[in-house]
């Protein structure tokens, strides 16, 4: 198993909740220092995938057969902004450290 390097102590071992899509509550990512990425949301089942640092400002992870590359635009102890390099073009994703406790709201079925 390849170990993912850490960017300081800020990126890994924290639950990052997406803030730029209020209509999608509870979308979260957890970058573990062992190279595992846990992705989850309030309406989908969780996903485990691999991730790694390419350099100080770039990360990559796998979703199904796609490799998702991202630039770390900003990162501090409370907030993370990524620019994803997607087939349809670059997309900004903003996150903050998840509040504890956190419970998903009731989602319409």
PDB file of C-alpha atoms in Angstrom:
ATOM      1  CA  UNK A   1       0.000   0.000   0.000  1.00  0.00           C
ATOM      2  CA  UNK A   2       1.304   3.456  -0.868  1.00  0.00           C
ATOM      3  CA  UNK A   3       1.064   6.008   1.885  1.00  0.00           C
ATOM      4  CA  UNK A   4      -0.269   9.451   0.943  1.00  0.00           C
ATOM      5  CA  UNK A   5       1.915  12.335   2.111  1.00  0.00           C
ATOM      6  CA  UNK A   6       0.269  14.936   4.296  1.00  0.00           C
ATOM      7  CA  UNK A   7      -0.037  18.644   3.536  1.00  0.00           C
ATOM      8  CA  UNK A   8       0.891  19.992   6.940  1.00  0.00           C
ATOM      9  CA  UNK A   9      -1.668  18.596   9.317  1.00  0.00           C
ATOM     10  CA  UNK A  10      -4.621  20.321   7.708  1.00  0.00           C
ATOM     11  CA  UNK A  11      -5.845  18.140   4.824  1.00  0.00           C
ATOM     12  CA  UNK A  12      -5.854  14.707   6.417  1.00  0.00           C
ATOM     13  CA  UNK A  13      -7.749  13.192   9.320  1.00  0.00           C
ATOM     14  CA  UNK A  14     -10.564  15.771   9.129  1.00  0.00           C
ATOM     15  CA  UNK A  15     -14.104  15.404   7.859  1.00  0.00           C
ATOM     16  CA  UNK A  16     -14.556  18.082   5.159  1.00  0.00           C
ATOM     17  CA  UNK A  17     -18.201  18.992   4.439  1.00  0.00           C
ATOM     18  CA  UNK A  18     -18.983  20.658   1.127  1.00  0.00           C
ATOM     19  CA  UNK A  19     -20.332  24.205   1.517  1.00  0.00           C
ATOM     20  CA  UNK A  20     -20.812  25.420  -2.053  1.00  0.00           C
ATOM     21  CA  UNK A  21     -23.934  23.283  -2.651  1.00  0.00           C
ATOM     22  CA  UNK A  22     -26.490  23.910   0.127  1.00  0.00           C
ATOM     23  CA  UNK A  23     -28.999  21.823  -1.859  1.00  0.00           C
ATOM     24  CA  UNK A  24     -26.713  18.797  -1.288  1.00  0.00           C
ATOM     25  CA  UNK A  25     -26.352  18.684   2.513  1.00  0.00           C
ATOM     26  CA  UNK A  26     -23.834  16.406   4.125  1.00  0.00           C
ATOM     27  CA  UNK A  27     -21.527  15.849   1.140  1.00  0.00           C
ATOM     28  CA  UNK A  28     -18.239  15.036   2.801  1.00  0.00           C
ATOM     29  CA  UNK A  29     -14.725  13.801   2.170  1.00  0.00           C
ATOM     30  CA  UNK A  30     -12.180  12.436   4.595  1.00  0.00           C
ATOM     31  CA  UNK A  31      -8.592  12.157   3.340  1.00  0.00           C
ATOM     32  CA  UNK A  32      -6.811   9.610   5.520  1.00  0.00           C
ATOM     33  CA  UNK A  33      -3.029   9.708   5.759  1.00  0.00           C
ATOM     34  CA  UNK A  34      -2.848   6.045   4.701  1.00  0.00           C
ATOM     35  CA  UNK A  35      -4.059   6.990   1.188  1.00  0.00           C
ATOM     36  CA  UNK A  36      -7.736   6.116   1.696  1.00  0.00           C
ATOM     37  CA  UNK A  37     -10.414   8.659   0.744  1.00  0.00           C
ATOM     38  CA  UNK A  38     -13.862   8.273   2.314  1.00  0.00           C
ATOM     39  CA  UNK A  39     -16.621  10.086   0.401  1.00  0.00           C
ATOM     40  CA  UNK A  40     -20.186  10.192   1.687  1.00  0.00           C
ATOM     41  CA  UNK A  41     -23.371  12.243   1.607  1.00  0.00           C
ATOM     42  CA  UNK A  42     -26.815  12.251   3.179  1.00  0.00           C
ATOM     43  CA  UNK A  43     -28.422  10.508   0.191  1.00  0.00           C
ATOM     44  CA  UNK A  44     -25.770   8.151  -1.208  1.00  0.00           C
ATOM     45  CA  UNK A  45     -23.864   5.261   0.275  1.00  0.00           C
ATOM     46  CA  UNK A  46     -20.241   5.894   1.157  1.00  0.00           C
ATOM     47  CA  UNK A  47     -17.317   5.290  -1.222  1.00  0.00           C
ATOM     48  CA  UNK A  48     -13.786   4.214  -0.362  1.00  0.00           C
ATOM     49  CA  UNK A  49     -11.114   5.085  -2.900  1.00  0.00           C
ATOM     50  CA  UNK A  50      -7.413   5.788  -3.051  1.00  0.00           C
ATOM     51  CA  UNK A  51      -5.863   9.239  -3.126  1.00  0.00           C
ATOM     52  CA  UNK A  52      -2.351  10.659  -3.213  1.00  0.00           C
ATOM     53  CA  UNK A  53      -0.425  13.920  -3.289  1.00  0.00           C
ATOM     54  CA  UNK A  54       1.211  14.747  -6.622  1.00  0.00           C
ATOM     55  CA  UNK A  55       3.101  17.691  -5.134  1.00  0.00           C
ATOM     56  CA  UNK A  56       2.509  20.355  -2.491  1.00  0.00           C
ATOM     57  CA  UNK A  57      -0.577  21.786  -4.237  1.00  0.00           C
ATOM     58  CA  UNK A  58      -2.021  18.896  -6.268  1.00  0.00           C
ATOM     59  CA  UNK A  59      -3.892  15.746  -5.298  1.00  0.00           C
ATOM     60  CA  UNK A  60      -5.522  12.966  -7.257  1.00  0.00           C
ATOM     61  CA  UNK A  61      -8.101  10.316  -6.359  1.00  0.00           C
ATOM     62  CA  UNK A  62     -10.068   7.623  -8.159  1.00  0.00           C
ATOM     63  CA  UNK A  63     -13.838   7.384  -8.575  1.00  0.00           C
ATOM     64  CA  UNK A  64     -14.886   4.223 -10.373  1.00  0.00           C
ATOM     65  CA  UNK A  65     -12.633   4.254 -13.459  1.00  0.00           C
ATOM     66  CA  UNK A  66     -12.011   8.030 -13.459  1.00  0.00           C
ATOM     67  CA  UNK A  67      -8.956   9.726 -12.024  1.00  0.00           C
ATOM     68  CA  UNK A  68      -9.899  13.069 -10.460  1.00  0.00           C
ATOM     69  CA  UNK A  69      -7.085  15.627 -10.288  1.00  0.00           C
ATOM     70  CA  UNK A  70      -7.440  18.677  -8.067  1.00  0.00           C
ATOM     71  CA  UNK A  71      -5.454  21.756  -7.181  1.00  0.00           C
ATOM     72  CA  UNK A  72      -5.506  22.876  -3.557  1.00  0.00           C
ATOM     73  CA  UNK A  73      -6.510  26.529  -4.004  1.00  0.00           C
ATOM     74  CA  UNK A  74      -6.635  27.266  -0.288  1.00  0.00           C
ATOM     75  CA  UNK A  75      -6.288  25.234   2.866  1.00  0.00           C
ATOM     76  CA  UNK A  76      -6.291  26.146   6.531  1.00  0.00           C
ATOM     77  CA  UNK A  77      -7.450  24.488   9.732  1.00  0.00           C
ATOM     78  CA  UNK A  78     -11.130  25.253   9.010  1.00  0.00           C
ATOM     79  CA  UNK A  79     -11.607  25.558   5.238  1.00  0.00           C
ATOM     80  CA  UNK A  80     -10.541  23.819   2.032  1.00  0.00           C
ATOM     81  CA  UNK A  81     -11.033  24.961  -1.567  1.00  0.00           C
ATOM     82  CA  UNK A  82     -10.251  22.584  -4.413  1.00  0.00           C
ATOM     83  CA  UNK A  83     -10.279  23.200  -8.153  1.00  0.00           C
ATOM     84  CA  UNK A  84     -11.150  19.912  -9.820  1.00  0.00           C
ATOM     85  CA  UNK A  85      -9.899  19.201 -13.327  1.00  0.00           C
ATOM     86  CA  UNK A  86     -12.973  17.482 -14.792  1.00  0.00           C
ATOM     87  CA  UNK A  87     -13.788  16.423 -18.367  1.00  0.00           C
ATOM     88  CA  UNK A  88     -16.390  19.213 -18.596  1.00  0.00           C
ATOM     89  CA  UNK A  89     -13.869  21.768 -17.348  1.00  0.00           C
ATOM     90  CA  UNK A  90     -12.545  23.046 -14.028  1.00  0.00           C
ATOM     91  CA  UNK A  91     -14.941  23.116 -11.063  1.00  0.00           C
ATOM     92  CA  UNK A  92     -14.442  24.763  -7.675  1.00  0.00           C
ATOM     93  CA  UNK A  93     -15.451  22.801  -4.560  1.00  0.00           C
ATOM     94  CA  UNK A  94     -15.489  24.467  -1.159  1.00  0.00           C
ATOM     95  CA  UNK A  95     -15.434  22.630   2.157  1.00  0.00           C
ATOM     96  CA  UNK A  96     -15.291  23.354   5.857  1.00  0.00           C
ATOM     97  CA  UNK A  97     -14.485  21.118   8.774  1.00  0.00           C
ATOM     98  CA  UNK A  98     -17.668  19.275   9.742  1.00  0.00           C
ATOM     99  CA  UNK A  99     -19.389  20.453  12.903  1.00  0.00           C
ATOM    100  CA  UNK A 100     -19.661  17.871  15.660  1.00  0.00           C
ATOM    101  CA  UNK A 101     -22.237  16.627  16.285  1.00  0.00           C
ATOM    102  CA  UNK A 102     -23.737  16.483  12.773  1.00  0.00           C
ATOM    103  CA  UNK A 103     -26.842  14.557  11.707  1.00  0.00           C
ATOM    104  CA  UNK A 104     -28.099  14.426   8.130  1.00  0.00           C
ATOM    105  CA  UNK A 105     -31.439  16.157   7.670  1.00  0.00           C
ATOM    106  CA  UNK A 106     -34.427  14.065   6.600  1.00  0.00           C
ATOM    107  CA  UNK A 107     -34.146  13.711   2.831  1.00  0.00           C
ATOM    108  CA  UNK A 108     -37.250  13.366   0.623  1.00  0.00           C
ATOM    109  CA  UNK A 109     -37.565   9.915  -0.884  1.00  0.00           C
TER     110      UNK A 109
END
